[in-house]
Amino acid sequence: MTIIYSSLNHALRIPLATEIHSRPFLQLDASEIISHLAVYGGNEFEPASSNAGWQHEILAALCSHFGAAAPSVESKYFYYDFGQFRLKWECHTEFATYTFAKRHEDDLSVADAFARMPLFQIPQQWLMSLKGKIMVAAHVVCDRTGGTAEAFALGLRPVFEGNILVGSQVLQGGELWTDFAIQSDGFSRFVIRDVGMRAQQAGRLVQRVLEIETYRMMALLGLPHAQHTGPALNAIESELATLAATMVESDDALIGKRAAPAGEEEQALLDHITRLAARIEKLSLENSYRFSASKAYFRLVNARIEELREVRIEGIPTVEEFMDRRLAPAMNTCAATASRQEALAQRIANTNDLLRTRVGIVQERQNRQILQTMNARAAQQLRLQQSVEGLSVAAISYYMIGLFSYTGKAAKAFGLIGNLDIEIGMLVPFVAVGVWFGLRQMHKRMHVG
């Protein structure tokens, strides 16, 4: 049974299966000249949204000039043989690469090959449309010249304008030579010599070399951010240290003296540390993507160098050694700046928490003082109430005795009692005690309720 019906497949099966084949290397003979451009078109804060559309427009303009059909806007890879040269185009998150390849005669010298690069076939108007966007511009010559590596290196000195060469035996059949410098024509140069490479090895080697150069430059984009961020972090650290010292110096005053106005200085400190937190957050937003991207590009550079399987040529530094000496310190600077930025943000957060805790303690102390004042006032009111309570007993007793006297007068008029004054006088203590006892019972019931 064969699965030929699209309805049987998951919607992503075919795209995911073809993804691994979406960026094939160029099919190169040993005698090739290659021009490579990496065009940066991304926005550092929204790289994906701002890069792809612009890169497709640039590619479409190039295809239109030569009368070729441009790929769809969803395409990430494009290959086309224009006759005079072959183009391999790849669109990445932040940049797109344009690799132009052309065969040359076997007897052509390396210096003459660099003078006949396929980029000379590209219209100048199209190149000018890339103004301010070229991140990498490189020429590669694939050569079959025989002889020893030492003799070949001596012949390359004029090609690389006297710079110190970096080279090694790679892939057990080739040699890679470069200086990783931008020459007077504005291009970096690479020479790959075939001393026994197998079929298809040249294309894989060229792709790895160009990826090393491209990813190296993209990784270094984080270095200016790190250099610019350093003084800003120094200023924030200095202000944070001053703020912490102010907090320490105010401990005695905070513990011993403050009352109602205790929150004024703490509020000022809180405002200050809030501004510091906002500044470090702004730096994080500006740098976090760039530092993460540099870290990822650096890993790719190291991976591609490992794939070269370099073998040292005596007296010549290898690509791995060159990157360890030149690129690794820059990446360490970016990593250290990123770590310092995160650590400083955490210190600010800790200081902010500590300060808020101190403000909370001051507020609790003020609340306790308020409660103590309220308790004192409540006690005074209770004592006043107790003082007034005696007067209340006398007043109520007086009115009740008055009522009883009227009742007694009526009873005397009917002859029921004799001496009214004696009866009223004897009744006063009992009424007063009864009123006092009644008020106490009422207070008890109210207290229980």
CSV table of N, CA, C and O in Angstrom, one decimal, residues 180-269:
chain,number,residue,atom,x,y,z
A,180,PHE,N,40.9,36.3,7.4
A,180,PHE,CA,39.7,36.9,8.1
A,180,PHE,C,39.7,38.4,8.1
A,180,PHE,O,39.2,39.0,9.0
A,181,ALA,N,40.4,39.0,7.1
A,181,ALA,CA,40.5,40.5,7.1
A,181,ALA,C,39.7,41.0,5.8
A,181,ALA,O,39.6,40.3,4.8
A,182,ILE,N,39.3,42.2,5.9
A,182,ILE,CA,38.6,42.8,4.8
A,182,ILE,C,39.7,43.5,3.9
A,182,ILE,O,40.5,44.4,4.4
A,183,GLN,N,39.9,43.1,2.7
A,183,GLN,CA,40.9,43.5,1.8
A,183,GLN,C,40.6,44.9,1.3
A,183,GLN,O,39.5,45.5,1.5
A,184,SER,N,41.5,45.4,0.5
A,184,SER,CA,41.3,46.8,0.0
A,184,SER,C,40.1,46.9,-1.0
A,184,SER,O,39.6,48.0,-1.2
A,185,ASP,N,39.7,45.8,-1.6
A,185,ASP,CA,38.5,45.9,-2.4
A,185,ASP,C,37.2,45.8,-1.6
A,185,ASP,O,36.1,45.8,-2.2
A,186,GLY,N,37.3,45.7,-0.3
A,186,GLY,CA,36.1,45.6,0.6
A,186,GLY,C,35.6,44.2,0.8
A,186,GLY,O,34.5,44.0,1.5
A,187,PHE,N,36.3,43.2,0.3
A,187,PHE,CA,35.9,41.8,0.5
A,187,PHE,C,36.9,41.0,1.3
A,187,PHE,O,38.1,41.3,1.2
A,188,SER,N,36.4,40.1,2.2
A,188,SER,CA,37.3,39.2,2.8
A,188,SER,C,37.6,38.0,1.8
A,188,SER,O,36.7,37.8,0.9
A,189,ARG,N,38.7,37.3,1.9
A,189,ARG,CA,39.1,36.4,0.9
A,189,ARG,C,39.4,35.0,1.5
A,189,ARG,O,40.0,34.9,2.6
A,190,PHE,N,39.0,34.0,0.8
A,190,PHE,CA,39.2,32.6,1.2
A,190,PHE,C,39.7,31.8,0.0
A,190,PHE,O,39.2,32.0,-1.1
A,191,VAL,N,40.7,31.0,0.2
A,191,VAL,CA,41.3,30.1,-0.8
A,191,VAL,C,41.1,28.7,-0.3
A,191,VAL,O,41.6,28.3,0.8
A,192,ILE,N,40.5,27.8,-1.1
A,192,ILE,CA,40.3,26.4,-0.8
A,192,ILE,C,41.1,25.6,-1.9
A,192,ILE,O,40.8,25.7,-3.1
A,193,ARG,N,42.1,24.8,-1.4
A,193,ARG,CA,42.9,24.1,-2.4
A,193,ARG,C,42.5,22.6,-2.3
A,193,ARG,O,42.4,22.0,-1.2
A,194,ASP,N,42.3,22.0,-3.5
A,194,ASP,CA,41.9,20.6,-3.5
A,194,ASP,C,43.2,19.8,-3.6
A,194,ASP,O,43.9,19.9,-4.7
A,195,VAL,N,43.5,19.1,-2.6
A,195,VAL,CA,44.7,18.2,-2.6
A,195,VAL,C,44.2,16.7,-2.5
A,195,VAL,O,45.0,15.9,-2.0
A,196,GLY,N,43.0,16.4,-2.8
A,196,GLY,CA,42.5,15.1,-2.7
A,196,GLY,C,41.1,15.0,-2.2
A,196,GLY,O,40.7,13.9,-1.6
A,197,MET,N,40.3,16.0,-2.4
A,197,MET,CA,38.9,15.9,-1.9
A,197,MET,C,38.1,15.0,-2.8
A,197,MET,O,38.3,14.9,-4.0
A,198,ARG,N,37.1,14.4,-2.1
A,198,ARG,CA,36.2,13.5,-2.8
A,198,ARG,C,35.0,14.3,-3.5
A,198,ARG,O,34.9,15.5,-3.2
A,199,ALA,N,34.2,13.6,-4.2
A,199,ALA,CA,33.1,14.3,-4.9
A,199,ALA,C,32.2,15.0,-3.8
A,199,ALA,O,31.9,14.4,-2.8
A,200,GLN,N,31.7,16.1,-4.1
A,200,GLN,CA,30.7,16.9,-3.3
A,200,GLN,C,31.4,17.6,-2.1
A,200,GLN,O,30.7,18.3,-1.4
A,201,GLN,N,32.6,17.2,-1.8
A,201,GLN,CA,33.3,17.8,-0.6
A,201,GLN,C,33.5,19.3,-0.8
A,201,GLN,O,33.4,20.0,0.2
A,202,ALA,N,33.8,19.7,-2.0
A,202,ALA,CA,34.1,21.1,-2.2
A,202,ALA,C,32.9,22.0,-1.8
A,202,ALA,O,33.0,23.0,-1.2
A,203,GLY,N,31.7,21.6,-2.2
A,203,GLY,CA,30.5,22.3,-1.9
A,203,GLY,C,30.2,22.4,-0.4
A,203,GLY,O,29.9,23.5,0.1
A,204,ARG,N,30.4,21.3,0.3
A,204,ARG,CA,30.2,21.3,1.7
A,204,ARG,C,31.2,22.2,2.4
A,204,ARG,O,30.9,22.9,3.4
A,205,LEU,N,32.5,22.1,1.9
A,205,LEU,CA,33.5,22.9,2.6
A,205,LEU,C,33.3,24.4,2.4
A,205,LEU,O,33.4,25.2,3.3
A,206,VAL,N,32.9,24.8,1.2
A,206,VAL,CA,32.7,26.2,0.9
A,206,VAL,C,31.5,26.7,1.8
A,206,VAL,O,31.6,27.8,2.3
A,207,GLN,N,30.5,25.9,1.9
A,207,GLN,CA,29.3,26.3,2.7
A,207,GLN,C,29.7,26.5,4.2
A,207,GLN,O,29.3,27.5,4.8
A,208,ARG,N,30.5,25.6,4.7
A,208,ARG,CA,30.9,25.7,6.1
A,208,ARG,C,31.8,26.9,6.3
A,208,ARG,O,31.7,27.6,7.3
A,209,VAL,N,32.7,27.1,5.4
A,209,VAL,CA,33.6,28.3,5.5
A,209,VAL,C,32.8,29.6,5.4
A,209,VAL,O,33.0,30.5,6.3
A,210,LEU,N,31.9,29.7,4.5
A,210,LEU,CA,31.1,30.9,4.4
A,210,LEU,C,30.1,31.1,5.6
A,210,LEU,O,29.9,32.2,6.1
A,211,GLU,N,29.7,30.0,6.2
A,211,GLU,CA,28.8,30.1,7.4
A,211,GLU,C,29.7,30.5,8.6
A,211,GLU,O,29.2,31.3,9.4
A,212,ILE,N,30.9,30.0,8.7
A,212,ILE,CA,31.8,30.5,9.7
A,212,ILE,C,32.0,32.0,9.7
A,212,ILE,O,31.9,32.7,10.7
A,213,GLU,N,32.3,32.5,8.5
A,213,GLU,CA,32.5,34.0,8.3
A,213,GLU,C,31.2,34.7,8.6
A,213,GLU,O,31.2,35.8,9.3
A,214,THR,N,30.0,34.2,8.1
A,214,THR,CA,28.8,34.9,8.3
A,214,THR,C,28.4,34.9,9.8
A,214,THR,O,28.0,36.0,10.4
A,215,TYR,N,28.4,33.8,10.4
A,215,TYR,CA,28.0,33.7,11.8
A,215,TYR,C,29.0,34.4,12.7
A,215,TYR,O,28.6,34.9,13.8
A,216,ARG,N,30.2,34.4,12.3
A,216,ARG,CA,31.2,35.2,13.1
A,216,ARG,C,30.8,36.7,13.2
A,216,ARG,O,30.9,37.3,14.2
A,217,MET,N,30.5,37.2,12.0
A,217,MET,CA,30.2,38.6,12.0
A,217,MET,C,28.8,38.9,12.7
A,217,MET,O,28.7,39.9,13.4
A,218,MET,N,27.9,38.0,12.5
A,218,MET,CA,26.6,38.2,13.2
A,218,MET,C,26.8,38.1,14.7
A,218,MET,O,26.1,38.8,15.5
A,219,ALA,N,27.7,37.2,15.2
A,219,ALA,CA,27.9,37.0,16.6
A,219,ALA,C,28.5,38.3,17.2
A,219,ALA,O,28.2,38.7,18.3
A,220,LEU,N,29.4,38.9,16.4
A,220,LEU,CA,30.1,40.1,16.9
A,220,LEU,C,29.1,41.3,17.0
A,220,LEU,O,29.5,42.4,17.5
A,221,LEU,N,27.9,41.3,16.4
A,221,LEU,CA,27.0,42.4,16.6
A,221,LEU,C,26.7,42.7,18.1
A,221,LEU,O,26.3,43.8,18.4
A,222,GLY,N,26.9,41.7,18.9
A,222,GLY,CA,26.6,41.9,20.3
A,222,GLY,C,27.7,42.7,21.0
A,222,GLY,O,27.4,43.3,22.1
A,223,LEU,N,28.9,42.7,20.5
A,223,LEU,CA,30.0,43.4,21.1
A,223,LEU,C,29.8,44.9,21.3
A,223,LEU,O,30.0,45.4,22.4
A,224,PRO,N,29.3,45.7,20.3
A,224,PRO,CA,29.0,47.1,20.5
A,224,PRO,C,28.0,47.3,21.6
A,224,PRO,O,28.1,48.3,22.4
A,225,HIS,N,27.0,46.4,21.7
A,225,HIS,CA,26.0,46.5,22.7
A,225,HIS,C,26.7,46.4,24.1
A,225,HIS,O,26.4,47.1,25.1
A,226,ALA,N,27.6,45.4,24.2
A,226,ALA,CA,28.2,45.2,25.5
A,226,ALA,C,29.1,46.4,25.9
A,226,ALA,O,29.2,46.8,27.0
A,227,GLN,N,29.8,46.9,24.9
A,227,GLN,CA,30.7,48.0,25.1
A,227,GLN,C,29.9,49.3,25.5
A,227,GLN,O,30.3,50.1,26.4
A,228,HIS,N,28.7,49.5,24.9
A,228,HIS,CA,27.9,50.6,25.2
A,228,HIS,C,27.2,50.4,26.6
A,228,HIS,O,27.0,51.4,27.3
A,229,THR,N,26.9,49.2,26.9
A,229,THR,CA,26.2,48.9,28.2
A,229,THR,C,27.1,49.0,29.4
A,229,THR,O,26.6,49.4,30.5
A,230,GLY,N,28.4,48.8,29.2
A,230,GLY,CA,29.3,48.8,30.4
A,230,GLY,C,29.2,50.1,31.2
A,230,GLY,O,29.0,50.0,32.4
A,231,PRO,N,29.4,51.3,30.6
A,231,PRO,CA,29.3,52.5,31.4
A,231,PRO,C,28.0,52.7,32.0
A,231,PRO,O,27.9,53.2,33.1
A,232,ALA,N,26.9,52.3,31.3
A,232,ALA,CA,25.6,52.5,31.9
A,232,ALA,C,25.4,51.6,33.1
A,232,ALA,O,24.9,52.0,34.2
A,233,LEU,N,26.0,50.4,33.1
A,233,LEU,CA,25.9,49.5,34.2
A,233,LEU,C,26.8,50.0,35.4
A,233,LEU,O,26.4,49.9,36.6
A,234,ASN,N,27.9,50.6,35.0
A,234,ASN,CA,28.8,51.2,36.1
A,234,ASN,C,28.0,52.4,36.8
A,234,ASN,O,28.1,52.4,38.0
A,235,ALA,N,27.3,53.2,36.0
A,235,ALA,CA,26.6,54.3,36.7
A,235,ALA,C,25.5,53.8,37.6
A,235,ALA,O,25.2,54.3,38.7
A,236,ILE,N,24.7,52.7,37.1
A,236,ILE,CA,23.7,52.2,37.9
A,236,ILE,C,24.2,51.5,39.2
A,236,ILE,O,23.6,51.7,40.3
A,237,GLU,N,25.3,50.8,39.0
A,237,GLU,CA,25.9,50.2,40.2
A,237,GLU,C,26.4,51.2,41.2
A,237,GLU,O,26.2,51.0,42.4
A,238,SER,N,26.9,52.3,40.7
A,238,SER,CA,27.4,53.4,41.6
A,238,SER,C,26.2,54.0,42.4
A,238,SER,O,26.3,54.2,43.6
A,239,GLU,N,25.1,54.3,41.7
A,239,GLU,CA,23.9,54.8,42.3
A,239,GLU,C,23.3,53.8,43.3
A,239,GLU,O,22.9,54.2,44.4
A,240,LEU,N,23.3,52.6,43.0
A,240,LEU,CA,22.8,51.5,43.9
A,240,LEU,C,23.6,51.4,45.1
A,240,LEU,O,23.1,51.3,46.2
A,241,ALA,N,25.0,51.5,45.0
A,241,ALA,CA,25.8,51.5,46.2
A,241,ALA,C,25.6,52.7,47.1
A,241,ALA,O,25.5,52.6,48.3
A,242,THR,N,25.4,53.9,46.5
A,242,THR,CA,25.1,55.1,47.2
A,242,THR,C,23.8,54.9,48.0
A,242,THR,O,23.6,55.3,49.1
A,243,LEU,N,22.8,54.4,47.3
A,243,LEU,CA,21.5,54.2,47.9
A,243,LEU,C,21.6,53.2,49.1
A,243,LEU,O,21.0,53.5,50.1
A,244,ALA,N,22.3,52.1,48.9
A,244,ALA,CA,22.5,51.2,50.0
A,244,ALA,C,23.2,51.8,51.2
A,244,ALA,O,22.8,51.5,52.3
A,245,ALA,N,24.2,52.6,50.9
A,245,ALA,CA,24.9,53.3,52.0
A,245,ALA,C,24.0,54.2,52.7
A,245,ALA,O,24.0,54.3,54.0
A,246,THR,N,23.1,54.9,52.0
A,246,THR,CA,22.1,55.8,52.6
A,246,THR,C,21.2,55.0,53.5
A,246,THR,O,20.8,55.5,54.6
A,247,MET,N,20.8,53.8,53.1
A,247,MET,CA,19.9,53.0,53.9
A,247,MET,C,20.6,52.6,55.2
A,247,MET,O,20.0,52.6,56.3
A,248,VAL,N,21.9,52.2,55.1
A,248,VAL,CA,22.6,51.8,56.3
A,248,VAL,C,22.8,52.9,57.2
A,248,VAL,O,22.6,52.8,58.5
A,249,GLU,N,23.1,54.1,56.7
A,249,GLU,CA,23.3,55.3,57.6
A,249,GLU,C,22.0,55.7,58.3
A,249,GLU,O,22.1,56.3,59.4
A,250,SER,N,20.9,55.4,57.7
A,250,SER,CA,19.6,55.9,58.3
A,250,SER,C,19.1,54.8,59.3
A,250,SER,O,18.0,55.0,59.8
A,251,ASP,N,19.8,53.8,59.5
A,251,ASP,CA,19.3,52.7,60.4
A,251,ASP,C,19.0,53.2,61.8
A,251,ASP,O,17.9,53.0,62.4
A,252,ASP,N,19.9,54.0,62.4
A,252,ASP,CA,19.7,54.5,63.8
A,252,ASP,C,18.5,55.4,63.9
A,252,ASP,O,17.7,55.3,64.8
A,253,ALA,N,18.5,56.3,62.9
A,253,ALA,CA,17.4,57.3,62.9
A,253,ALA,C,16.1,56.5,62.7
A,253,ALA,O,15.0,56.9,63.3
A,254,LEU,N,16.1,55.5,61.8
A,254,LEU,CA,14.9,54.8,61.5
A,254,LEU,C,14.4,54.0,62.8
A,254,LEU,O,13.2,54.0,63.0
A,255,ILE,N,15.3,53.5,63.6
A,255,ILE,CA,14.9,52.8,64.8
A,255,ILE,C,14.6,53.7,65.9
A,255,ILE,O,13.6,53.4,66.6
A,256,GLY,N,15.3,54.8,66.1
A,256,GLY,CA,15.1,55.5,67.3
A,256,GLY,C,14.2,56.7,67.3
A,256,GLY,O,13.5,57.0,68.3
A,257,LYS,N,14.1,57.4,66.2
A,257,LYS,CA,13.5,58.8,66.3
A,257,LYS,C,12.2,58.9,65.5
A,257,LYS,O,11.4,59.7,65.9
A,258,ARG,N,12.0,58.2,64.4
A,258,ARG,CA,11.0,58.6,63.5
A,258,ARG,C,9.6,58.3,64.1
A,258,ARG,O,9.4,57.4,64.9
A,259,ALA,N,8.7,59.2,63.7
A,259,ALA,CA,7.3,59.0,64.1
A,259,ALA,C,6.4,59.2,62.9
A,259,ALA,O,6.6,58.4,61.9
A,260,ALA,N,5.6,60.2,62.8
A,260,ALA,CA,4.7,60.4,61.7
A,260,ALA,C,5.4,60.7,60.4
A,260,ALA,O,5.1,60.1,59.4
A,261,PRO,N,6.5,61.5,60.4
A,261,PRO,CA,7.1,61.8,59.1
A,261,PRO,C,8.2,60.8,58.7
A,261,PRO,O,9.0,61.1,57.8
A,262,ALA,N,8.1,59.6,59.3
A,262,ALA,CA,9.2,58.6,59.0
A,262,ALA,C,9.2,58.1,57.6
A,262,ALA,O,10.2,57.7,57.1
A,263,GLY,N,8.2,58.2,56.8
A,263,GLY,CA,8.1,57.6,55.5
A,263,GLY,C,8.7,58.5,54.4
A,263,GLY,O,8.8,58.1,53.3
A,264,GLU,N,9.0,59.8,54.7
A,264,GLU,CA,9.4,60.7,53.7
A,264,GLU,C,10.7,60.3,53.0
A,264,GLU,O,10.8,60.2,51.8
A,265,GLU,N,11.7,60.0,53.8
A,265,GLU,CA,13.0,59.6,53.3
A,265,GLU,C,12.9,58.2,52.6
A,265,GLU,O,13.5,58.1,51.5
A,266,GLU,N,12.2,57.3,53.2
A,266,GLU,CA,12.0,56.0,52.5
A,266,GLU,C,11.3,56.1,51.2
A,266,GLU,O,11.6,55.4,50.2
A,267,GLN,N,10.3,57.0,51.1
A,267,GLN,CA,9.6,57.2,49.8
A,267,GLN,C,10.6,57.8,48.8
A,267,GLN,O,10.5,57.4,47.6
A,268,ALA,N,11.5,58.7,49.2
A,268,ALA,CA,12.5,59.2,48.2
A,268,ALA,C,13.4,58.1,47.8
A,268,ALA,O,13.7,58.0,46.6
A,269,LEU,N,13.8,57.2,48.7
A,269,LEU,CA,14.6,56.1,48.3
A,269,LEU,C,13.9,55.1,47.4
A,269,LEU,O,14.5,54.6,46.4
